[in-house]
Structure formats: C-alpha cells, structure tokens
mmCIF file of C-alpha atoms and ligand atoms in Angstrom:
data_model
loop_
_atom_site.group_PDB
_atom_site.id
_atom_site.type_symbol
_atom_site.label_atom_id
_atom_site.label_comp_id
_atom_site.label_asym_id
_atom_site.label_seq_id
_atom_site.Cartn_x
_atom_site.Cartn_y
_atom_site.Cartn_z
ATOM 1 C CA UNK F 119 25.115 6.149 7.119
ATOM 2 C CA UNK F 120 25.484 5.937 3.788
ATOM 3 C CA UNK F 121 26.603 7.795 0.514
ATOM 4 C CA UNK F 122 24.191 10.423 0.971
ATOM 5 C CA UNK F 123 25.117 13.638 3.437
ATOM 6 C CA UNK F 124 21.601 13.659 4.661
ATOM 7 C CA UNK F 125 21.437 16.021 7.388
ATOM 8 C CA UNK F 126 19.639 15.695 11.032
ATOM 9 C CA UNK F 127 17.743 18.245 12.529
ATOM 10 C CA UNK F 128 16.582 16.240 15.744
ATOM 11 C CA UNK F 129 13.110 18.079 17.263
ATOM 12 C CA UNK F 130 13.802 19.983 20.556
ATOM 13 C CA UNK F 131 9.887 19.264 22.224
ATOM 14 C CA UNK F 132 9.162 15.782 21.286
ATOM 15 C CA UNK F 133 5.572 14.473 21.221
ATOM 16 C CA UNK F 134 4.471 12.260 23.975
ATOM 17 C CA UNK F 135 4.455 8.823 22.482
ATOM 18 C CA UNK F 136 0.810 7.081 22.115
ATOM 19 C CA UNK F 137 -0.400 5.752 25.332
ATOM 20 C CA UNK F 138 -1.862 2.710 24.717
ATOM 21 C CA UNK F 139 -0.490 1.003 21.721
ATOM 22 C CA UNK F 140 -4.146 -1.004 21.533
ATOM 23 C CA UNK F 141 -6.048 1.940 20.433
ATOM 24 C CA UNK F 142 -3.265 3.261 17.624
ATOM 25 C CA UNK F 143 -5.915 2.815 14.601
ATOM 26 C CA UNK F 144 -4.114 3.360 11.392
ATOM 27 C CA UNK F 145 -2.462 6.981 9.923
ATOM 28 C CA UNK F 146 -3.669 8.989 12.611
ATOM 29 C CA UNK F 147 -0.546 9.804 14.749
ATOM 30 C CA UNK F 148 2.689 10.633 13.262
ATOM 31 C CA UNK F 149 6.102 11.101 14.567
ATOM 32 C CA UNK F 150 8.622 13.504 15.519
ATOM 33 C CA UNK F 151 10.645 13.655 12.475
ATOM 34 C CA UNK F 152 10.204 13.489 8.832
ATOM 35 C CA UNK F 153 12.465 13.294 5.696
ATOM 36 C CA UNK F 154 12.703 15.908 2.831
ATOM 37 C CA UNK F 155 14.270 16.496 -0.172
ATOM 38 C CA UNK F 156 14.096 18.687 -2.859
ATOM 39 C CA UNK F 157 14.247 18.531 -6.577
ATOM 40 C CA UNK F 158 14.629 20.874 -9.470
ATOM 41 C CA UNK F 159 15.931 20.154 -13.128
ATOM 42 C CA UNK F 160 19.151 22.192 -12.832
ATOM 43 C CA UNK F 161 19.983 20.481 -9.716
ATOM 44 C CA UNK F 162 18.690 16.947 -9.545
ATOM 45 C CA UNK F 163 17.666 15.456 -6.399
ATOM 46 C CA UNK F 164 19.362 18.090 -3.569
ATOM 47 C CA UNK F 165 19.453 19.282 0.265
ATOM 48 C CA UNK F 166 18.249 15.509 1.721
ATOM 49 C CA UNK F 167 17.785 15.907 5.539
ATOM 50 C CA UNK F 168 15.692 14.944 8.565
ATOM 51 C CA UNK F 169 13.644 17.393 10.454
ATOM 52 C CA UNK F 170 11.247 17.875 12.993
ATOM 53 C CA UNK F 171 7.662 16.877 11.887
ATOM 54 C CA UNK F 172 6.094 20.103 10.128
ATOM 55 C CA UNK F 173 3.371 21.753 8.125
ATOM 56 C CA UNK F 174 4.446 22.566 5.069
ATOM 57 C CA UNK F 175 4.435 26.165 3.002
ATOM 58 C CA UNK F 176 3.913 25.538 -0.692
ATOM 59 C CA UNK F 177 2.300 27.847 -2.794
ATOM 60 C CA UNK F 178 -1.691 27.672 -3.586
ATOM 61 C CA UNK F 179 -0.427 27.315 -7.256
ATOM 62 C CA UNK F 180 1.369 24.449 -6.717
ATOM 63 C CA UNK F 181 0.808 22.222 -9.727
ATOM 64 C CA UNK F 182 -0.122 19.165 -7.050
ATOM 65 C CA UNK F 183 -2.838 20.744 -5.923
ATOM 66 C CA UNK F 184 -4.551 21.124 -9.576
ATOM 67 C CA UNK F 185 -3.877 18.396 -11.753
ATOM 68 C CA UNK F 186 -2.982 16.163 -9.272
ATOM 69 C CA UNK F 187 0.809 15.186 -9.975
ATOM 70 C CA UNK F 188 1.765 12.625 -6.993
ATOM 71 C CA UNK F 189 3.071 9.157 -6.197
ATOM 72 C CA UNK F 190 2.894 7.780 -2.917
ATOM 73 C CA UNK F 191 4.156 4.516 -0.985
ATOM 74 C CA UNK F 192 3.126 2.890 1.998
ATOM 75 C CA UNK F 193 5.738 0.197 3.804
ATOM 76 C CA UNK F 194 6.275 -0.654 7.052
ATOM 77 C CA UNK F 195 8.925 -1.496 9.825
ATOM 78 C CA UNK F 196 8.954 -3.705 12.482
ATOM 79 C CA UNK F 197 10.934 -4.363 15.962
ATOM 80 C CA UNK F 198 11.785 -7.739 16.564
ATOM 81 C CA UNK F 199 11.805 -9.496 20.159
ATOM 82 C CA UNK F 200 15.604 -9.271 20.261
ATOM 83 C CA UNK F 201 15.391 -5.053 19.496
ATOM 84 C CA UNK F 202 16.165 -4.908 16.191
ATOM 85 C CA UNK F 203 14.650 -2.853 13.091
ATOM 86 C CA UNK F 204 13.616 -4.947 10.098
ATOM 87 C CA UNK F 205 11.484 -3.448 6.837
ATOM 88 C CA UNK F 206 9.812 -5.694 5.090
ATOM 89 C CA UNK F 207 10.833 -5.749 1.000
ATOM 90 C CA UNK F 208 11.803 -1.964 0.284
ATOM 91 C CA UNK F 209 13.815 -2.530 -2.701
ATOM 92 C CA UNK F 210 10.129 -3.618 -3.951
ATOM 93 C CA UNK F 211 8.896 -0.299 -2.842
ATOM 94 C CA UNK F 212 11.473 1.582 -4.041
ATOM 95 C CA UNK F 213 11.015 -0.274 -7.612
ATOM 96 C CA UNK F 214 7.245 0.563 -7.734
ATOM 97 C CA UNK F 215 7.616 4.175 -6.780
ATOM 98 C CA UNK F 216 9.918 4.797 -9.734
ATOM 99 C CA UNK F 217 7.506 2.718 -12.212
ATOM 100 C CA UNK F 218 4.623 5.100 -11.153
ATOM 101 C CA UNK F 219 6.915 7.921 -11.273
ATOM 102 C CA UNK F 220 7.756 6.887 -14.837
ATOM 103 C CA UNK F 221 3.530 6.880 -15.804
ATOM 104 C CA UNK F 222 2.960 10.346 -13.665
ATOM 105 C CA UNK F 223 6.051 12.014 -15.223
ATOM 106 C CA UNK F 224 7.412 12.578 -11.874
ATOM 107 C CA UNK F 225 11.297 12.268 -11.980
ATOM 108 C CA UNK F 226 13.453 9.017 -11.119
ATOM 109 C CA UNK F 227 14.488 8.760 -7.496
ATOM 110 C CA UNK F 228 17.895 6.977 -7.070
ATOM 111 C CA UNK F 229 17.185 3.798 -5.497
ATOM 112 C CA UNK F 230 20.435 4.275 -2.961
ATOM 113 C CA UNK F 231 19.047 7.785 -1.699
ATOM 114 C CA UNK F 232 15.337 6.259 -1.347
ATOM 115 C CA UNK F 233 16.572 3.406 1.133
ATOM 116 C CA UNK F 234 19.192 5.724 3.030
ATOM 117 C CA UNK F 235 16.362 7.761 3.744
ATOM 118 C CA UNK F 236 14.232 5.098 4.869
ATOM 119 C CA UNK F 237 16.752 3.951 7.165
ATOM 120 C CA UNK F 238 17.601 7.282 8.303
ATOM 121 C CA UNK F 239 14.312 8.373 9.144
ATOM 122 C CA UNK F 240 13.416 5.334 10.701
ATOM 123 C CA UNK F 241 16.534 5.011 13.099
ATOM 124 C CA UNK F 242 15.809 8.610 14.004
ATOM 125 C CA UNK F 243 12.218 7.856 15.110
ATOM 126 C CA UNK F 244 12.589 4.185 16.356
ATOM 127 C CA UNK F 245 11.410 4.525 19.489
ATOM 128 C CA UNK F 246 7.776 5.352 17.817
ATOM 129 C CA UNK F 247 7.894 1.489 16.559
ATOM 130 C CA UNK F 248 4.923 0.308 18.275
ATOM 131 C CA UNK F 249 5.605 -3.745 19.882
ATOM 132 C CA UNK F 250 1.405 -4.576 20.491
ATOM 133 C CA UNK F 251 0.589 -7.429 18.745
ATOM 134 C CA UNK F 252 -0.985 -6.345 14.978
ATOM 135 C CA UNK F 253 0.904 -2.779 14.974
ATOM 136 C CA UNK F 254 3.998 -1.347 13.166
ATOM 137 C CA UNK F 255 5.034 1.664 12.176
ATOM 138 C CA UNK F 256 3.653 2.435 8.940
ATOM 139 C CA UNK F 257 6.093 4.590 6.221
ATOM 140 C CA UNK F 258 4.393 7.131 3.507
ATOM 141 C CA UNK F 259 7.126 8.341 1.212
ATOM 142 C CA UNK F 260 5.527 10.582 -1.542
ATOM 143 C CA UNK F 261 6.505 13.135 -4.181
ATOM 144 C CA UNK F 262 4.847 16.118 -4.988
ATOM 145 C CA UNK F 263 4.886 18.715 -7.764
ATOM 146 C CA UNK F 264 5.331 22.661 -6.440
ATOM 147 C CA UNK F 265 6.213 24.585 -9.612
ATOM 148 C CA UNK F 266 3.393 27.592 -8.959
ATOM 149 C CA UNK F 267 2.234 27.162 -12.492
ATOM 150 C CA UNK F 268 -1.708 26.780 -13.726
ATOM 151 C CA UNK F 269 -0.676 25.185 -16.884
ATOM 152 C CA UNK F 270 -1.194 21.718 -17.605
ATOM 153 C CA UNK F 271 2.223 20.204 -18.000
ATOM 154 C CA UNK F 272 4.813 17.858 -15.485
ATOM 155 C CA UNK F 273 6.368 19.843 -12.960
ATOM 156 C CA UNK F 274 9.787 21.063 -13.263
ATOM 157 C CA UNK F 275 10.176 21.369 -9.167
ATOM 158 C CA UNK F 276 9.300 18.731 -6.254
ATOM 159 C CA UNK F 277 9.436 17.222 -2.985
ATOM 160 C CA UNK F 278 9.918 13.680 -2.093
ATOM 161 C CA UNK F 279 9.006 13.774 2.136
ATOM 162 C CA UNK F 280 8.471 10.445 4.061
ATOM 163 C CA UNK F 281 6.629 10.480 7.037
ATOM 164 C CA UNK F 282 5.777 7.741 9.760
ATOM 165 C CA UNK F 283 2.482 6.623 11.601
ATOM 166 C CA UNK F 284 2.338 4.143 14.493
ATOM 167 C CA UNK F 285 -0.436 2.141 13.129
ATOM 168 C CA UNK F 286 -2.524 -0.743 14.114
ATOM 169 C CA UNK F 287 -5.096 -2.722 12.067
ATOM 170 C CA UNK F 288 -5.871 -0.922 8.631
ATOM 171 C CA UNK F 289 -9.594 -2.489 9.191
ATOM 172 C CA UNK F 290 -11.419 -2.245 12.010
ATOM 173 C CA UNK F 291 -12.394 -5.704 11.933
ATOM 174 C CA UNK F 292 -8.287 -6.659 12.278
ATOM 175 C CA UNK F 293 -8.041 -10.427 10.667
ATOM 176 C CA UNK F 294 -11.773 -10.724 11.393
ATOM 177 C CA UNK F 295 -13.155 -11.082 8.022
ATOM 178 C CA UNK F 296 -14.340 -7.925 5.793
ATOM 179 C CA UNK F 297 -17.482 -7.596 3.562
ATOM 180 C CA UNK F 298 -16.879 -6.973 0.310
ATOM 181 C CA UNK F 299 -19.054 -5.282 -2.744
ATOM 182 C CA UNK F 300 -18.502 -5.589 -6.295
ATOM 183 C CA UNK F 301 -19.197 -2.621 -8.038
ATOM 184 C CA UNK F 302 -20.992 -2.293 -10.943
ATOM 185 C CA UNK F 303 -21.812 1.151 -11.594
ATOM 186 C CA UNK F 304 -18.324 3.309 -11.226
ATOM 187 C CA UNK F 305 -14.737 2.084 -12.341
ATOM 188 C CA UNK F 306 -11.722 2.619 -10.644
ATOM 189 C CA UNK F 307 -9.135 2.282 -13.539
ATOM 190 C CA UNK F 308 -8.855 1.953 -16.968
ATOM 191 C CA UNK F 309 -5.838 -0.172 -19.210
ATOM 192 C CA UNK F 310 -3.387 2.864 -20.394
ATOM 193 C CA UNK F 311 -4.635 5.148 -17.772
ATOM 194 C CA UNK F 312 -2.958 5.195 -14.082
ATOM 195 C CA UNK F 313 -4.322 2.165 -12.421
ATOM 196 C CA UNK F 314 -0.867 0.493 -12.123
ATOM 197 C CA UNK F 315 0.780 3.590 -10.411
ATOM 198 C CA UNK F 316 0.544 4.303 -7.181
ATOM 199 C CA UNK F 317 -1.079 7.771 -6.656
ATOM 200 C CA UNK F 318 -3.976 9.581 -5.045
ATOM 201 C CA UNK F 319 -6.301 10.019 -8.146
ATOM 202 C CA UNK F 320 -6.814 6.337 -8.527
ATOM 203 C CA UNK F 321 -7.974 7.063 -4.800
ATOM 204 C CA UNK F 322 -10.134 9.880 -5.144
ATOM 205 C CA UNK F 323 -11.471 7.970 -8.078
ATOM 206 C CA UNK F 324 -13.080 5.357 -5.566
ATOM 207 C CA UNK F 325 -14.494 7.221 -3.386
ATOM 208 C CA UNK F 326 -18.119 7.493 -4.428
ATOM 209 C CA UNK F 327 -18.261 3.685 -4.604
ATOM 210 C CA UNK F 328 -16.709 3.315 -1.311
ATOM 211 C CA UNK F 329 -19.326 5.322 0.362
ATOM 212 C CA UNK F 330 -22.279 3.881 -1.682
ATOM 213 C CA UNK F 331 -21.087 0.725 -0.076
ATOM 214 C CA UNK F 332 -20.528 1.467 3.260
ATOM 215 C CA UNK F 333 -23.600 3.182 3.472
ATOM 216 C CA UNK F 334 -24.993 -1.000 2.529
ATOM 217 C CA UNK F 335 -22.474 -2.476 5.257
ATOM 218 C CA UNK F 336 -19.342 -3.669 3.645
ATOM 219 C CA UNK F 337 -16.156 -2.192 3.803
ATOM 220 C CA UNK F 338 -14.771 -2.244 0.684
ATOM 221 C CA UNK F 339 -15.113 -2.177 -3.046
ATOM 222 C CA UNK F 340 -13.940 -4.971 -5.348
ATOM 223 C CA UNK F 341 -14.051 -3.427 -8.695
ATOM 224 C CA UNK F 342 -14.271 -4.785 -12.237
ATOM 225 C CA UNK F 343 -12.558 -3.637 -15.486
ATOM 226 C CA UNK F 344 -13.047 -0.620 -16.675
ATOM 227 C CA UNK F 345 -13.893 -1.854 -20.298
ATOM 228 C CA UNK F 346 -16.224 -4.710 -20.187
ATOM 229 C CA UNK F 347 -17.389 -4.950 -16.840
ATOM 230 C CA UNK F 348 -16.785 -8.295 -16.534
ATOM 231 C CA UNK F 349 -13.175 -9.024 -15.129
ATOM 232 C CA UNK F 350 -12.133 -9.105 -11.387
ATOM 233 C CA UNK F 351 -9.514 -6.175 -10.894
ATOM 234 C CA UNK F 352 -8.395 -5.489 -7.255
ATOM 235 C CA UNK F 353 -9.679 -3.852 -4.247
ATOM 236 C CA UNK F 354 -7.914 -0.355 -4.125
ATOM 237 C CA UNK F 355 -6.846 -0.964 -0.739
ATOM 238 C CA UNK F 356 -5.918 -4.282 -1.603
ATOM 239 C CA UNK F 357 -4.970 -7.220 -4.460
ATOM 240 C CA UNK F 358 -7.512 -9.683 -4.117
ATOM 241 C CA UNK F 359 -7.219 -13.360 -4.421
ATOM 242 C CA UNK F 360 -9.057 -16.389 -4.563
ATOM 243 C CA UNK F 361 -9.192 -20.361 -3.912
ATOM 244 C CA UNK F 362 -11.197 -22.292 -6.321
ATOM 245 C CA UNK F 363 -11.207 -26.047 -5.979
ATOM 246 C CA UNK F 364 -8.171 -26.112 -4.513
ATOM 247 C CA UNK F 365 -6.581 -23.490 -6.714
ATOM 248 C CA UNK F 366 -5.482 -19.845 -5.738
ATOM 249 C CA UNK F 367 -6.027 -17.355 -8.818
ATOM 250 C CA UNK F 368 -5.668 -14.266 -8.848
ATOM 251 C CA UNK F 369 -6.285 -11.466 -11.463
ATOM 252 C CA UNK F 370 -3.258 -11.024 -13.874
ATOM 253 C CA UNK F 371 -1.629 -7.662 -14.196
ATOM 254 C CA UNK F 372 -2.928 -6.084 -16.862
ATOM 255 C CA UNK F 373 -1.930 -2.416 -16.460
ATOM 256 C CA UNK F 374 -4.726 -1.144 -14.523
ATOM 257 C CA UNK F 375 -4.166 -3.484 -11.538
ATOM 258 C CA UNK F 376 -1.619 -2.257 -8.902
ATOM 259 C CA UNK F 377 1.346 -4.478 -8.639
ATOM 260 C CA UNK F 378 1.047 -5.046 -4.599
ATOM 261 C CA UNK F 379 4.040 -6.016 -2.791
ATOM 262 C CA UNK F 380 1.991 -8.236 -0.858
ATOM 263 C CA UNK F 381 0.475 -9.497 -3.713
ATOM 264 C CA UNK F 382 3.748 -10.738 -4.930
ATOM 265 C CA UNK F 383 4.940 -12.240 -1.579
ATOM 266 C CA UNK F 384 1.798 -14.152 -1.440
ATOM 267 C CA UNK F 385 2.041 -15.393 -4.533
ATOM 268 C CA UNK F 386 5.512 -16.798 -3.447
ATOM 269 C CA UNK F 387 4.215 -18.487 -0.246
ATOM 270 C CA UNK F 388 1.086 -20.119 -1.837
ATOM 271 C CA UNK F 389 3.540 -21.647 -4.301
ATOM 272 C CA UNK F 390 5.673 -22.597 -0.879
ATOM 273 C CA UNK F 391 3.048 -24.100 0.730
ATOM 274 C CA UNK F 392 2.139 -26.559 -2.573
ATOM 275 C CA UNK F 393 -0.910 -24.621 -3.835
ATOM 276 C CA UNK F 394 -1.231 -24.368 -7.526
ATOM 277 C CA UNK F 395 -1.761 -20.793 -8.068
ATOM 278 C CA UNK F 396 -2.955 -18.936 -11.326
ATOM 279 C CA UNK F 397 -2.242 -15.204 -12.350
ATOM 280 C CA UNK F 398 -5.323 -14.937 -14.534
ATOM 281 C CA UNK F 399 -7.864 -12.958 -15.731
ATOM 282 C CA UNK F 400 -11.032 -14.038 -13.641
ATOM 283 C CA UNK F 401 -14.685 -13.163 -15.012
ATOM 284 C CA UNK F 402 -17.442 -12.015 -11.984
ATOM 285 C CA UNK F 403 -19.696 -14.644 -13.964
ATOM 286 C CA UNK F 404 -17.042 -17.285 -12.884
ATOM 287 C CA UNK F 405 -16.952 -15.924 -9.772
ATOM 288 C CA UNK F 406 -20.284 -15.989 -8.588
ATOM 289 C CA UNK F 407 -20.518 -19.139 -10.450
ATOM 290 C CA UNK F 408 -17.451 -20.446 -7.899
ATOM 291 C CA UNK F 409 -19.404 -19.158 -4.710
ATOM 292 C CA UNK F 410 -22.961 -20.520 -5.971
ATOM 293 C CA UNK F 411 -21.425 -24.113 -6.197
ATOM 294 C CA UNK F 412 -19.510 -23.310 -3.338
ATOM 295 C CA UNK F 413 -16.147 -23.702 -5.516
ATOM 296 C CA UNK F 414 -15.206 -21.034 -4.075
ATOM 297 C CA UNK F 415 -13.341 -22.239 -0.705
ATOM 298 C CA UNK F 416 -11.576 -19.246 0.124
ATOM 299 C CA UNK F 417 -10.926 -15.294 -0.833
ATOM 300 C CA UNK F 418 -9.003 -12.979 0.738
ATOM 301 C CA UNK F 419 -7.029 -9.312 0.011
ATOM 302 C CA UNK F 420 -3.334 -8.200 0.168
ATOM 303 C CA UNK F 421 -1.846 -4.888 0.714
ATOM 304 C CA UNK F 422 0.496 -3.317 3.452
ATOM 305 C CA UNK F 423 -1.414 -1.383 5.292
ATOM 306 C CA UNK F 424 -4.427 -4.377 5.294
ATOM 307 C CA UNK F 425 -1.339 -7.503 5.357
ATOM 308 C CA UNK F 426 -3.951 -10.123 4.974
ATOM 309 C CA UNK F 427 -7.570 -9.554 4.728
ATOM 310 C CA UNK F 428 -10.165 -12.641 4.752
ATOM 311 C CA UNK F 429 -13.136 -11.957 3.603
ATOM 312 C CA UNK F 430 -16.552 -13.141 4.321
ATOM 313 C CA UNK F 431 -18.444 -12.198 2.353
ATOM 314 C CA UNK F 432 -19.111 -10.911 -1.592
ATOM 315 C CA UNK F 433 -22.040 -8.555 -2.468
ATOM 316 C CA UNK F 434 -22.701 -8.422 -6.393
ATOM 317 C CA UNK F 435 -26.106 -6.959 -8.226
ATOM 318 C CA UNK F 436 -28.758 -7.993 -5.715
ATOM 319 C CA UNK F 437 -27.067 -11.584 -4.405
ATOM 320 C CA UNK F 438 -24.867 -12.119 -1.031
ATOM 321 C CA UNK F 439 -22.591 -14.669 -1.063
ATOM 322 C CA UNK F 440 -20.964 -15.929 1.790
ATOM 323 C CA UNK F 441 -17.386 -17.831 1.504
ATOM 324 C CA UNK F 442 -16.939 -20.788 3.743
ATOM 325 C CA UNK F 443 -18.222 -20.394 6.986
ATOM 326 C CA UNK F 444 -17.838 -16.927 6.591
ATOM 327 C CA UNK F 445 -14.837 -17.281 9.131
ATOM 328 C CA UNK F 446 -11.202 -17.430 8.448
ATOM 329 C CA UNK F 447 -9.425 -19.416 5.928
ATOM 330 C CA UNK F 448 -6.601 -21.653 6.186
ATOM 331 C CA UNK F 449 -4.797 -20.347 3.495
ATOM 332 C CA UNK F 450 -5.624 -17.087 4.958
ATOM 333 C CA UNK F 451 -4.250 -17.640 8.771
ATOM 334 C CA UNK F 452 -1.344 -19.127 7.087
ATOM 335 C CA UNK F 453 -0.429 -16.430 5.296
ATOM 336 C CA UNK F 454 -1.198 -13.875 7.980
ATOM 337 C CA UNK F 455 1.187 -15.645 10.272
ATOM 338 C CA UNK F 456 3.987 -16.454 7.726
ATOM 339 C CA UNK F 457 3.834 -12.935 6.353
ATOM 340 C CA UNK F 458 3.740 -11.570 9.769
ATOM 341 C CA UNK F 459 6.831 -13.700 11.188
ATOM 342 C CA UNK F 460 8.907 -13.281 8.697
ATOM 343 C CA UNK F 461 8.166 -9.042 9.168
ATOM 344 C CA UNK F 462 8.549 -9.386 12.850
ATOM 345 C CA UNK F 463 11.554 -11.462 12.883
ATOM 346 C CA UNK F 464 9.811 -14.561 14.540
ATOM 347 C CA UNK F 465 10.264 -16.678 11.482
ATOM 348 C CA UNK F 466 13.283 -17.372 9.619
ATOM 349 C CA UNK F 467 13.890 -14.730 6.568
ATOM 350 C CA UNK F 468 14.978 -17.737 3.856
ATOM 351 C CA UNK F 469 13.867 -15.409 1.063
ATOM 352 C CA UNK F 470 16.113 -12.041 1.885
ATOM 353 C CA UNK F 471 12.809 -10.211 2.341
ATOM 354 C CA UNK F 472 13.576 -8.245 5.083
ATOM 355 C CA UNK F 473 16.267 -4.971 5.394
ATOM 356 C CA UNK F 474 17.484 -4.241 8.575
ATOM 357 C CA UNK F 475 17.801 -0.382 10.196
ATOM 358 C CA UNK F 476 21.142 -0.179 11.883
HETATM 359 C C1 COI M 538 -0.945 0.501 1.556
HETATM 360 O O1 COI M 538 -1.413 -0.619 1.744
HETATM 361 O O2 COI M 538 0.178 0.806 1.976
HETATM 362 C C2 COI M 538 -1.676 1.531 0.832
HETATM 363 O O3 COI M 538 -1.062 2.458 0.389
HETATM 364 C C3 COI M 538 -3.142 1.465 0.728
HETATM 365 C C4 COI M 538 -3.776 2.636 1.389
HETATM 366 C C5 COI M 538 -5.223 2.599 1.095
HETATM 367 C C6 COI M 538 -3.531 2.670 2.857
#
C-alpha cells in the first residue's frame, strides 16, 4: 500500500459478524485482525504487520503495568452509501498521539507508518464497518511500554497495536440529551501535569467522580481546574461547549484541557454557520450565572466516540439547572448532522476532512 512492508497475516476462523447492528453498544466487540508493531532504541519502529485478533504475552514487569506509561487514540471510519471507506481527520489523530507521546516520553511515531496502518488495518477488516444509522467502526491505536523493569524511568521497548470495535452510540441516551455534574470535590488534571495528553491515567483519575455521580443520575462529570476551582475544563469523555446570548465559548486550552478533534471541527462549523465563538476561559460562577438568567441557550460536548452530545441538564453544589427545554439544541442538531455527513459521505467534504481507505 504504501512505503511501509507491513505484513498480513489474515485469521483462518473468522468471528461471526454482530447480528444486529442496533444493539452494537460501544467497545464491546472487536474484529478479526489487529495491527502491531514493535519498538526498541537500537532498532526504531520495526516488524509492522496485521494479524489475527489476539491476547497478548507481555511480562508482569512490564513498565505499563506500574507506572502507567501509555497513549491512546480513538478515531473512527465510516462506509458511505456508494461503498466506500472514509476516516474522518487522522492526520489530527496522528498529530495528537505524537504531542502526548512527547509529554509521556513515549517515542515519536512516523506520521506515514501511523496512517498506512490505519488504512491497512481497516481495509483488512472492512467488512466489520457497521451501516445502522449512529454506528461506525471505532479505531484504538495505543502504545505501550514492555521493558520488564520496576524502576521508575521511560521505557526503552514498546508496542504501538490498533484495534477496531463496531460501535454504536458512546451514551446510552444516543443524541438524547445527557445530565451533567460539575464536580467540586476531585480534579481531573492539573496545568504541567498530563491533562493535554491522551492517556489512561487522566482516566483512572476520574473515576471516583464518575461513580459518585452516577450513583446521583447523571452521566458524566464536567470538571473544573485543578488550581482554583473555579474555571470550566472539559468533560473527560468530551470538550464541552456553550451558547451564551448568542455566543458559543468554549474553555481555552490551557494545558490541562485535551485538544479534541471534535472540538476543533466544531469550532470550524460554528464559525461556518455565522456564530461568534470564543475560546475562553469560562468561570462556573458565570456559568451558573448564564443558566440562572437563562443566558445560557445551549451546551453541549464533543469527542469521537460521543460526536455530539446535548446536554440537558447541569448539576453544581446543591442547584439543577436545566438548559432550554431540556431538549435538543439547534446548534446542537446542526452540528450532529453536519459532522455526521461530512463522516458518512452524505455531505460534501469542502474542508479535506476526510481520508479515504482504498
Ligand atoms: C474518544 O472519544 O475517542 C475517546 O477516546 C474517549 C473515550 C472515553 C472513549
């Protein structure tokens, strides 16, 4: 395919496929194949090649498993009406994994082997790319450290492995609009710390809060700065944005934010569309302030795996707040379906957003 000699070791029992493309969930079924390479200091990046899905044998040592050293992705492709392959934005992907590799100390991945073996591994499993309306078949690409070493230091050894689930809906509510709590007690990321990159312990790190308030009802956390308190950061799942009197803002990136893909591709569209949008820092004072007035017209997250999230309604201290009608936004539903035709071919790509798999 490309200038990579990745090699293909095609599976000799396939899985059946799922049978009803309606019940898919999300990251719960993976496919045949799945893409690994190795990496070593002498050697660089070496052995790239497709095999059949597998378990893998690492050593309990393995630095990964003690101090955590990891980066992961999440993209998706897409199969258009006429049959063909389209991901949405990788070079973005590709340009974020090496910025958290950078923070996590995890060695640069070429950008030219990272897409070949998207491509690759997604022609090979194609047939997996579910069609029902609100699925796609979600891509994890990660990197792991397996020197068998107890020491605290970055890894001298690793694997970079991409695997694929045919997914539906990240939330079970779909587009149906989430409840939200702002947390005030635990932090999810600090400035100078890892917020920015993408890897698990900035997902671990959430996970008290994120049962605390599911346990209440909502479904996810919206969590503050680490410092003060006081500033909106993002959802972990999710960026998070907001309309205020006609204005979308959204929190700036300030280093402990993660720099969402579809963050940045909604920030496009709003402009598109004529909205005045602000990357800012926004206080939870203004905030509630905006939904107490009813300022506050519209909110909604942004991520990959959750495309475009309304939500309904914000929990902070010991006030609900409900946005709207509590239904849908505008903005919302036109992001939704702009973001979503433009992935699934229906809408014309002006931008160059999406790659296709040939
Ligand atoms: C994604 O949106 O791709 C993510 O990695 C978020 C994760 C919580 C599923």
């Amino acid at each position: 395919m490309g200038n990579y000699s990745i090699t293909i070791e095609k599976t000799t029992c396939p899985k059946a496929k799922p049978a009803d493309e309606n019940k898919l969930g999300f990251g719960k079924i993976f496919t045949d194949h799945m893409f690994e390479v190795d990496y070593c200091t002498e050697k660089g990046w070496y052995n790239p090649r497709v095999l059949p899905f597998h378990n893998l044998e690492l050593s309990p040592a393995s630095m990964v498993f003690h101090y955590g050293q990891e980066m992961f992705e999440g993209l998706k492709a897409y199969k258009t009406a006429d049959g063909r392959v389209l991901l949405f934005r990788p070079d973005c992907n590709i340009e974020r994994a090496n910025n958290s590799n950078r923070r996590l100390m995890i060695p640069q991945i070429p950008e030219d082997l990272f897409l070949e073996a998207l491509k690759t591994i997604v022609k090979v499993d194609e047939d997996w790319i579910p069609t029902a309306e609100g699925t796609s078949l979600y891509i994890r690409p990660f990197v792991i450290a397996t020197d068998p070493f107890l020491g605290v230091r970055p890894g001298d050894t690793y694997k970079f492995i991409i695997i694929l689930s045919p997914s539906g809906a990240y939330y079970p509510e779909g587009l149906n609009p989430v409840k939200i709590w702002i947390e005030d007690e635990y932090v999810r990321a600090v400035k100078g710390g890892i917020g920015e990159a993408k890897t698990g312990g900035n997902y671990v790190a959430s996970l008290a809060a994120q049962v605390k308030a599911h346990e209440a009802g909502y479904s996810q956390v919206l969590w503050l700065d680490g410092v003060e308190r006081k500033y909106i950061e993002e959802v972990g799942a999710m960026n998070i944005f907001f309309k205020i009197n006609g204005t979308v803002v959204t929190p700036m990136l300030n280093g402990s934010i993660l720099p969402g893909v579809t963050r940045r591709s909604c920030i496009e569209l709003c402009k598109d569309f004529g909205l005045p949008v602000e990357e800012r820092k926004i206080s939870v004072e203004e905030l509630t302030e905006a939904a107490r007035t009813g300022a506050l017209e519209e909110c909604w997250g942004s991520g990959t795996a959750a495309v475009i999230s309304p939500v309904g309604h914000l929990r902070y201290e010991d006030e609900v707040f409900r946005i709207g009608d509590g239904g849908i936004g505008e903005v919302s539903q036109k992001l939704y379906d702009t973001v979503t035709g433009i992935q699934l071919g229906k809408l014309e790509d002006t931008k160059g957003w999406t790659v296709e798999v040939k």
